[in-house]
């Protein structure tokens, strides 16, 4: 094993046992080109780095690129594998502001990823390997299968998502308690596909379940996919990330937070996300060691995330109008949520056709057709009603984030009509 990896593992101590074999081998190449480049940073003549500069020392960038962005030419330089420090510092402060329970808790500096998918992949590579079980609710974002099963070779073990209209924390506990070694628990609130976020009661049960399994000696890596963070539309819902709870829950619990600009700041193509770590008793040195593992993984996969994207995000967060604009866009989605709630309440005749799954947040909601094959409903919705939906795990997922208020009544009555067609008219 590389000496730098050994050094990081030694710093991590018992937490290193939670890493996959690849995670244990991972290190950030502080030596080599990067280390030598860093040492030469203040040199008058610096011939180390693979970028190009003009005769006057400014970044050598063509106007046909630079002229498009309104950003300075420096935004075309590499951002580095950890990401731009001012952005990381800003995001860390924002994490505390958005999750007041994090105040005073120790957690790593976020490492910039090429948005959340890449963060999930890094978490997978650092912690999941053949023989490991990744525990997730059975209503999950389908990319988890590709990442954790196909790439990492781990086994995805799902548990029942809902019981009596609430999150089935007891089913989660049973899955975590199953024999075998360490478990990787993936939680995603607000959830894709259901649009559900744990209520305060759910959150209490989830945290208590993880704590009691960890207290029996099981090591648990809790991966929090916070892609839709902040988009909560009901009172009584746990709007903060559960990262705040898991950050110092138990020595056997390692929390990994994945978040970023994509969904919560409505910049899907920007590709700027973050991976952040915390565990009970972690020292600054240990958190930096885990961040170095993540940055090493970034280096090995994409070298570094888009510098332009990172500069844009930083400028937006520093903009005095950011909070107002964010509230304005949140209100657009919340209004649609409210309309859907009213539609479902007023159309009692739909109740025998489909059952809405619990939802209170995010971009989506799901309905379960009654006595009609969901895939047949989806097809008919396209062919007869020019209405596109997604079928997942026997549910029809409706992305209300994409549908104007005006079209929502037609969307839901089309779903009802398509189910009726299939049930009564044998279409
Ligand atoms: C639950 C969840 N996590 C992560 C992602 C990926 O986000 P990104 O586009 O930032 O990679 C998505 C995208 O649909 C998602 O629904």
Tab-separated table of C-alpha atoms in Angstrom, residues 55-406:
chain	number	residue	atom	x	y	z
A	55	UNK	CA	3.351	36.677	-21.857
A	56	UNK	CA	2.080	38.976	-19.076
A	57	UNK	CA	1.310	36.024	-16.794
A	58	UNK	CA	-2.492	36.164	-17.135
A	59	UNK	CA	-4.421	32.966	-18.031
A	60	UNK	CA	-4.139	32.208	-21.732
A	61	UNK	CA	-7.820	31.937	-22.671
A	62	UNK	CA	-9.498	32.551	-26.022
A	63	UNK	CA	-12.069	35.350	-26.191
A	64	UNK	CA	-14.620	33.020	-27.775
A	65	UNK	CA	-14.686	31.181	-24.419
A	66	UNK	CA	-14.000	34.005	-21.957
A	67	UNK	CA	-16.500	36.349	-23.591
A	68	UNK	CA	-19.415	34.049	-22.870
A	69	UNK	CA	-19.351	33.886	-19.102
A	70	UNK	CA	-18.966	37.328	-17.559
A	71	UNK	CA	-16.486	35.596	-15.243
A	72	UNK	CA	-12.816	36.515	-15.129
A	73	UNK	CA	-10.246	34.483	-17.024
A	74	UNK	CA	-9.072	32.908	-13.755
A	75	UNK	CA	-12.310	30.921	-13.665
A	76	UNK	CA	-10.891	28.847	-16.531
A	77	UNK	CA	-7.967	27.630	-14.427
A	78	UNK	CA	-8.119	24.276	-12.636
A	79	UNK	CA	-10.082	24.420	-9.386
A	80	UNK	CA	-8.020	21.664	-7.697
A	81	UNK	CA	-9.273	18.262	-6.552
A	82	UNK	CA	-10.603	19.516	-3.209
A	83	UNK	CA	-12.418	22.374	-4.958
A	84	UNK	CA	-12.104	26.140	-4.541
A	85	UNK	CA	-11.402	26.945	-0.901
A	86	UNK	CA	-13.646	30.054	-0.733
A	87	UNK	CA	-16.550	27.980	-2.067
A	88	UNK	CA	-15.885	25.145	0.393
A	89	UNK	CA	-15.728	27.605	3.291
A	90	UNK	CA	-18.921	29.310	2.138
A	91	UNK	CA	-20.764	26.002	1.749
A	92	UNK	CA	-19.641	24.869	5.191
A	93	UNK	CA	-21.033	28.056	6.729
A	94	UNK	CA	-24.242	27.622	4.730
A	95	UNK	CA	-24.596	24.033	5.978
A	96	UNK	CA	-24.641	25.329	9.563
A	97	UNK	CA	-27.048	28.144	8.717
A	98	UNK	CA	-29.428	25.716	6.999
A	99	UNK	CA	-29.019	23.103	9.762
A	100	UNK	CA	-28.810	25.014	13.054
A	101	UNK	CA	-28.377	21.738	14.994
A	102	UNK	CA	-24.952	21.406	13.375
A	103	UNK	CA	-23.725	24.465	15.259
A	104	UNK	CA	-20.845	23.522	17.516
A	105	UNK	CA	-20.495	20.053	15.988
A	106	UNK	CA	-17.310	19.029	14.285
A	107	UNK	CA	-17.497	18.031	10.615
A	108	UNK	CA	-15.081	18.014	7.713
A	109	UNK	CA	-14.529	20.751	5.209
A	110	UNK	CA	-16.740	19.806	2.225
A	111	UNK	CA	-14.889	18.479	-0.837
A	112	UNK	CA	-16.301	19.615	-4.180
A	113	UNK	CA	-17.739	16.886	-6.419
A	114	UNK	CA	-19.123	16.891	-9.932
A	115	UNK	CA	-22.571	17.173	-8.299
A	116	UNK	CA	-24.365	14.550	-6.219
A	117	UNK	CA	-24.100	11.508	-8.462
A	118	UNK	CA	-20.344	11.845	-8.324
A	119	UNK	CA	-20.505	12.285	-4.553
A	120	UNK	CA	-22.523	9.060	-4.276
A	121	UNK	CA	-19.988	7.309	-6.451
A	122	UNK	CA	-17.144	8.524	-4.227
A	123	UNK	CA	-19.026	7.345	-1.129
A	124	UNK	CA	-19.563	4.002	-2.875
A	125	UNK	CA	-15.918	3.645	-3.828
A	126	UNK	CA	-14.638	4.625	-0.380
A	127	UNK	CA	-16.977	2.410	1.633
A	128	UNK	CA	-18.783	-0.244	-0.439
A	129	UNK	CA	-17.224	-3.403	-1.828
A	130	UNK	CA	-18.261	-6.950	-2.756
A	131	UNK	CA	-19.673	-8.594	0.382
A	132	UNK	CA	-20.983	-5.307	1.813
A	133	UNK	CA	-24.691	-4.607	2.206
A	134	UNK	CA	-26.097	-1.242	1.217
A	135	UNK	CA	-29.390	-0.733	3.043
A	136	UNK	CA	-31.969	1.583	1.452
A	137	UNK	CA	-35.755	2.014	1.444
A	138	UNK	CA	-37.397	0.060	-1.386
A	139	UNK	CA	-38.501	3.343	-2.962
A	140	UNK	CA	-35.116	4.724	-3.947
A	141	UNK	CA	-33.446	6.600	-6.799
A	142	UNK	CA	-32.590	3.900	-9.316
A	143	UNK	CA	-29.039	5.130	-9.867
A	144	UNK	CA	-28.147	3.637	-6.454
A	145	UNK	CA	-28.268	0.199	-8.106
A	146	UNK	CA	-25.766	1.202	-10.774
A	147	UNK	CA	-23.418	2.860	-8.309
A	148	UNK	CA	-23.458	0.549	-5.318
A	149	UNK	CA	-24.195	-2.770	-7.039
A	150	UNK	CA	-22.772	-2.586	-10.554
A	151	UNK	CA	-19.754	-0.372	-9.895
A	152	UNK	CA	-18.887	-1.235	-6.304
A	153	UNK	CA	-20.118	-4.838	-6.289
A	154	UNK	CA	-22.020	-4.412	-3.008
A	155	UNK	CA	-25.497	-5.834	-2.428
A	156	UNK	CA	-28.432	-3.438	-2.251
A	157	UNK	CA	-30.763	-4.657	0.525
A	158	UNK	CA	-34.024	-2.763	0.532
A	159	UNK	CA	-36.589	-2.440	3.298
A	160	UNK	CA	-40.252	-1.450	3.235
A	161	UNK	CA	-40.454	2.368	2.940
A	162	UNK	CA	-43.851	3.161	4.446
A	163	UNK	CA	-46.050	1.695	7.130
A	164	UNK	CA	-49.358	3.338	8.056
A	165	UNK	CA	-48.448	6.534	6.207
A	166	UNK	CA	-45.098	6.986	7.959
A	167	UNK	CA	-41.485	5.951	7.339
A	168	UNK	CA	-40.997	2.326	8.346
A	169	UNK	CA	-38.104	2.808	10.763
A	170	UNK	CA	-38.692	-0.655	12.244
A	171	UNK	CA	-38.116	-2.252	8.821
A	172	UNK	CA	-34.952	-0.181	8.470
A	173	UNK	CA	-33.741	-1.392	11.859
A	174	UNK	CA	-34.335	-5.021	10.897
A	175	UNK	CA	-32.315	-4.547	7.684
A	176	UNK	CA	-29.460	-2.890	9.604
A	177	UNK	CA	-29.490	-5.644	12.225
A	178	UNK	CA	-29.121	-8.434	9.653
A	179	UNK	CA	-26.029	-10.588	10.193
A	180	UNK	CA	-22.796	-9.689	8.457
A	181	UNK	CA	-20.297	-6.897	8.789
A	182	UNK	CA	-20.598	-3.187	8.411
A	183	UNK	CA	-23.742	-1.754	6.791
A	184	UNK	CA	-24.023	1.245	4.509
A	185	UNK	CA	-27.360	2.973	5.045
A	186	UNK	CA	-28.530	5.364	2.317
A	187	UNK	CA	-31.204	7.879	3.275
A	188	UNK	CA	-32.612	10.451	0.874
A	189	UNK	CA	-34.931	13.169	2.180
A	190	UNK	CA	-36.779	14.792	0.426
A	191	UNK	CA	-36.992	11.507	-1.398
A	192	UNK	CA	-36.899	10.637	-5.051
A	193	UNK	CA	-39.319	9.100	-6.106
A	194	UNK	CA	-41.875	9.656	-3.312
A	195	UNK	CA	-41.382	13.310	-2.359
A	196	UNK	CA	-41.383	12.244	1.289
A	197	UNK	CA	-39.267	13.719	4.086
A	198	UNK	CA	-39.135	12.162	7.539
A	199	UNK	CA	-41.417	13.853	10.054
A	200	UNK	CA	-40.012	14.718	13.484
A	201	UNK	CA	-41.458	11.449	14.749
A	202	UNK	CA	-39.911	9.450	11.871
A	203	UNK	CA	-36.567	11.201	12.380
A	204	UNK	CA	-36.541	10.359	16.079
A	205	UNK	CA	-37.222	6.689	15.302
A	206	UNK	CA	-34.643	6.544	12.489
A	207	UNK	CA	-31.906	8.019	14.669
A	208	UNK	CA	-32.826	5.813	17.649
A	209	UNK	CA	-32.783	2.704	15.416
A	210	UNK	CA	-29.328	3.478	14.030
A	211	UNK	CA	-28.018	4.239	17.512
A	212	UNK	CA	-29.303	1.013	19.003
A	213	UNK	CA	-27.873	-1.135	16.189
A	214	UNK	CA	-24.533	0.716	16.427
A	215	UNK	CA	-24.517	0.264	20.213
A	216	UNK	CA	-24.623	-3.509	19.657
A	217	UNK	CA	-21.314	-3.206	17.792
A	218	UNK	CA	-22.394	-2.890	14.171
A	219	UNK	CA	-20.483	-0.300	12.179
A	220	UNK	CA	-22.802	1.823	10.054
A	221	UNK	CA	-21.880	4.293	7.331
A	222	UNK	CA	-24.894	6.579	6.935
A	223	UNK	CA	-24.940	8.185	3.498
A	224	UNK	CA	-27.289	11.173	3.418
A	225	UNK	CA	-28.357	12.080	-0.087
A	226	UNK	CA	-29.599	15.624	0.502
A	227	UNK	CA	-30.122	16.432	-3.184
A	228	UNK	CA	-33.530	18.089	-2.618
A	229	UNK	CA	-32.588	19.769	0.646
A	230	UNK	CA	-34.802	22.619	1.786
A	231	UNK	CA	-37.828	21.837	-0.361
A	232	UNK	CA	-40.150	20.956	2.506
A	233	UNK	CA	-43.765	22.136	2.306
A	234	UNK	CA	-45.440	20.972	5.531
A	235	UNK	CA	-45.091	21.695	9.215
A	236	UNK	CA	-44.063	18.772	11.428
A	237	UNK	CA	-41.497	17.646	8.859
A	238	UNK	CA	-37.830	17.340	9.837
A	239	UNK	CA	-36.501	20.039	7.536
A	240	UNK	CA	-32.864	19.784	8.694
A	241	UNK	CA	-30.544	17.155	7.286
A	242	UNK	CA	-30.233	14.070	9.489
A	243	UNK	CA	-26.478	14.648	9.111
A	244	UNK	CA	-26.786	16.912	12.170
A	245	UNK	CA	-27.994	13.939	14.234
A	246	UNK	CA	-25.588	11.346	12.860
A	247	UNK	CA	-22.539	13.647	13.048
A	248	UNK	CA	-21.953	12.771	16.711
A	249	UNK	CA	-24.361	9.896	17.334
A	250	UNK	CA	-22.008	7.005	18.106
A	251	UNK	CA	-18.399	5.920	17.507
A	252	UNK	CA	-19.683	3.166	15.204
A	253	UNK	CA	-21.596	5.602	12.996
A	254	UNK	CA	-19.866	7.493	10.197
A	255	UNK	CA	-22.010	10.155	8.506
A	256	UNK	CA	-21.422	11.118	4.876
A	257	UNK	CA	-23.391	14.080	3.552
A	258	UNK	CA	-23.941	14.605	-0.146
A	259	UNK	CA	-25.451	17.878	-1.179
A	260	UNK	CA	-25.046	20.624	-3.726
A	261	UNK	CA	-26.379	23.116	-6.160
A	262	UNK	CA	-28.212	20.842	-8.604
A	263	UNK	CA	-31.748	20.588	-7.284
A	264	UNK	CA	-31.831	23.006	-4.374
A	265	UNK	CA	-30.402	25.887	-6.400
A	266	UNK	CA	-32.043	24.777	-9.665
A	267	UNK	CA	-28.822	24.541	-11.704
A	268	UNK	CA	-28.962	20.949	-12.907
A	269	UNK	CA	-26.258	21.306	-15.552
A	270	UNK	CA	-23.818	23.261	-13.366
A	271	UNK	CA	-22.429	20.071	-11.774
A	272	UNK	CA	-21.272	21.380	-8.407
A	273	UNK	CA	-21.854	19.267	-5.323
A	274	UNK	CA	-20.113	18.440	-2.057
A	275	UNK	CA	-19.151	15.470	0.101
A	276	UNK	CA	-18.752	16.079	3.841
A	277	UNK	CA	-17.900	13.695	6.699
A	278	UNK	CA	-18.505	13.530	10.441
A	279	UNK	CA	-18.419	10.975	13.232
A	280	UNK	CA	-18.430	11.023	17.000
A	281	UNK	CA	-15.065	11.859	18.479
A	282	UNK	CA	-13.464	12.752	15.132
A	283	UNK	CA	-10.480	15.084	15.407
A	284	UNK	CA	-9.712	17.795	12.855
A	285	UNK	CA	-6.798	15.681	11.659
A	286	UNK	CA	-9.061	12.662	11.106
A	287	UNK	CA	-11.687	14.697	9.268
A	288	UNK	CA	-8.950	16.143	7.051
A	289	UNK	CA	-7.696	12.584	6.393
A	290	UNK	CA	-11.166	11.482	5.255
A	291	UNK	CA	-11.494	14.605	3.076
A	292	UNK	CA	-8.086	13.742	1.566
A	293	UNK	CA	-9.412	10.263	0.679
A	294	UNK	CA	-12.396	11.899	-1.044
A	295	UNK	CA	-10.180	14.367	-2.889
A	296	UNK	CA	-7.917	11.499	-3.966
A	297	UNK	CA	-10.979	9.798	-5.409
A	298	UNK	CA	-11.917	13.035	-7.218
A	299	UNK	CA	-8.360	13.235	-8.549
A	300	UNK	CA	-8.492	9.654	-9.833
A	301	UNK	CA	-11.908	10.060	-11.465
A	302	UNK	CA	-12.293	13.557	-12.869
A	303	UNK	CA	-9.167	15.342	-11.582
A	304	UNK	CA	-11.299	18.279	-10.479
A	305	UNK	CA	-14.828	19.626	-10.864
A	306	UNK	CA	-15.741	22.510	-13.171
A	307	UNK	CA	-14.012	25.684	-12.093
A	308	UNK	CA	-16.563	27.786	-13.975
A	309	UNK	CA	-19.391	26.043	-12.143
A	310	UNK	CA	-17.682	26.616	-8.807
A	311	UNK	CA	-17.064	30.305	-9.511
A	312	UNK	CA	-20.675	30.755	-10.570
A	313	UNK	CA	-21.927	29.065	-7.395
A	314	UNK	CA	-19.649	31.184	-5.199
A	315	UNK	CA	-20.730	34.407	-6.899
A	316	UNK	CA	-24.392	33.424	-6.521
A	317	UNK	CA	-23.961	32.687	-2.800
A	318	UNK	CA	-22.230	36.028	-2.347
A	319	UNK	CA	-25.008	37.815	-4.212
A	320	UNK	CA	-27.204	39.967	-1.988
A	321	UNK	CA	-30.230	38.767	-3.927
A	322	UNK	CA	-29.553	35.014	-3.543
A	323	UNK	CA	-31.876	34.434	-0.570
A	324	UNK	CA	-34.751	36.414	-2.070
A	325	UNK	CA	-34.483	34.591	-5.410
A	326	UNK	CA	-34.269	31.245	-3.667
A	327	UNK	CA	-37.434	31.963	-1.675
A	328	UNK	CA	-39.155	33.010	-4.886
A	329	UNK	CA	-38.335	29.741	-6.675
A	330	UNK	CA	-39.259	27.665	-3.620
A	331	UNK	CA	-42.653	29.384	-3.648
A	332	UNK	CA	-43.203	28.243	-7.261
A	333	UNK	CA	-42.857	24.581	-6.248
A	334	UNK	CA	-44.740	24.999	-2.973
A	335	UNK	CA	-47.702	26.515	-4.812
A	336	UNK	CA	-47.908	23.451	-7.053
A	337	UNK	CA	-47.712	21.204	-4.011
A	338	UNK	CA	-50.647	23.082	-2.488
A	339	UNK	CA	-52.692	22.748	-5.668
A	340	UNK	CA	-52.067	18.978	-5.755
A	341	UNK	CA	-53.148	18.667	-2.118
A	342	UNK	CA	-56.387	20.546	-2.881
A	343	UNK	CA	-57.032	18.501	-6.030
A	344	UNK	CA	-56.620	15.241	-4.147
A	345	UNK	CA	-58.887	16.454	-1.347
A	346	UNK	CA	-61.646	17.650	-3.643
A	347	UNK	CA	-61.716	14.746	-6.134
A	348	UNK	CA	-63.045	12.016	-3.904
A	349	UNK	CA	-63.909	9.954	-6.995
A	350	UNK	CA	-60.169	9.427	-7.617
A	351	UNK	CA	-59.770	7.537	-4.345
A	352	UNK	CA	-61.017	4.263	-5.774
A	353	UNK	CA	-58.671	4.711	-8.782
A	354	UNK	CA	-55.352	5.492	-7.180
A	355	UNK	CA	-53.702	5.970	-3.810
A	356	UNK	CA	-51.273	8.868	-3.353
A	357	UNK	CA	-48.139	7.768	-1.490
A	358	UNK	CA	-47.124	9.916	1.504
A	359	UNK	CA	-45.504	13.130	0.265
A	360	UNK	CA	-44.634	16.477	1.823
A	361	UNK	CA	-41.564	17.826	-0.009
A	362	UNK	CA	-39.255	17.807	-3.013
A	363	UNK	CA	-39.910	17.635	-6.749
A	364	UNK	CA	-42.136	14.541	-6.931
A	365	UNK	CA	-45.142	12.653	-5.677
A	366	UNK	CA	-46.272	9.132	-6.512
A	367	UNK	CA	-49.629	7.457	-6.946
A	368	UNK	CA	-50.342	3.749	-6.805
A	369	UNK	CA	-52.987	2.719	-9.356
A	370	UNK	CA	-55.653	0.415	-7.921
A	371	UNK	CA	-56.449	-2.689	-9.974
A	372	UNK	CA	-54.569	-1.396	-13.034
A	373	UNK	CA	-51.074	-2.259	-14.193
A	374	UNK	CA	-48.916	0.888	-13.678
A	375	UNK	CA	-46.923	0.275	-16.857
A	376	UNK	CA	-50.162	-0.053	-18.887
A	377	UNK	CA	-51.378	3.207	-17.322
A	378	UNK	CA	-48.108	4.950	-18.191
A	379	UNK	CA	-48.300	3.790	-21.808
A	380	UNK	CA	-51.927	4.848	-22.185
A	381	UNK	CA	-51.127	8.208	-20.610
A	382	UNK	CA	-48.601	8.805	-23.380
A	383	UNK	CA	-50.633	7.369	-26.268
A	384	UNK	CA	-54.104	8.703	-25.489
A	385	UNK	CA	-53.542	11.600	-23.086
A	386	UNK	CA	-50.182	12.996	-24.218
A	387	UNK	CA	-49.056	12.851	-20.587
A	388	UNK	CA	-45.596	11.638	-19.584
A	389	UNK	CA	-44.933	10.023	-16.196
A	390	UNK	CA	-42.423	7.522	-14.816
A	391	UNK	CA	-43.196	4.056	-13.459
A	392	UNK	CA	-40.982	2.842	-10.618
A	393	UNK	CA	-41.591	-0.028	-8.201
A	394	UNK	CA	-45.281	-0.270	-9.104
A	395	UNK	CA	-45.877	3.451	-8.641
A	396	UNK	CA	-46.494	6.282	-11.066
A	397	UNK	CA	-44.091	9.116	-10.309
A	398	UNK	CA	-45.259	12.627	-11.098
A	399	UNK	CA	-42.588	15.335	-11.295
A	400	UNK	CA	-44.742	18.320	-10.357
A	401	UNK	CA	-41.565	20.391	-10.413
A	402	UNK	CA	-41.921	20.446	-14.197
A	403	UNK	CA	-45.673	21.134	-14.534
A	404	UNK	CA	-47.266	24.584	-14.452
A	405	UNK	CA	-50.099	25.160	-11.967
A	406	UNK	CA	-52.529	25.504	-14.853
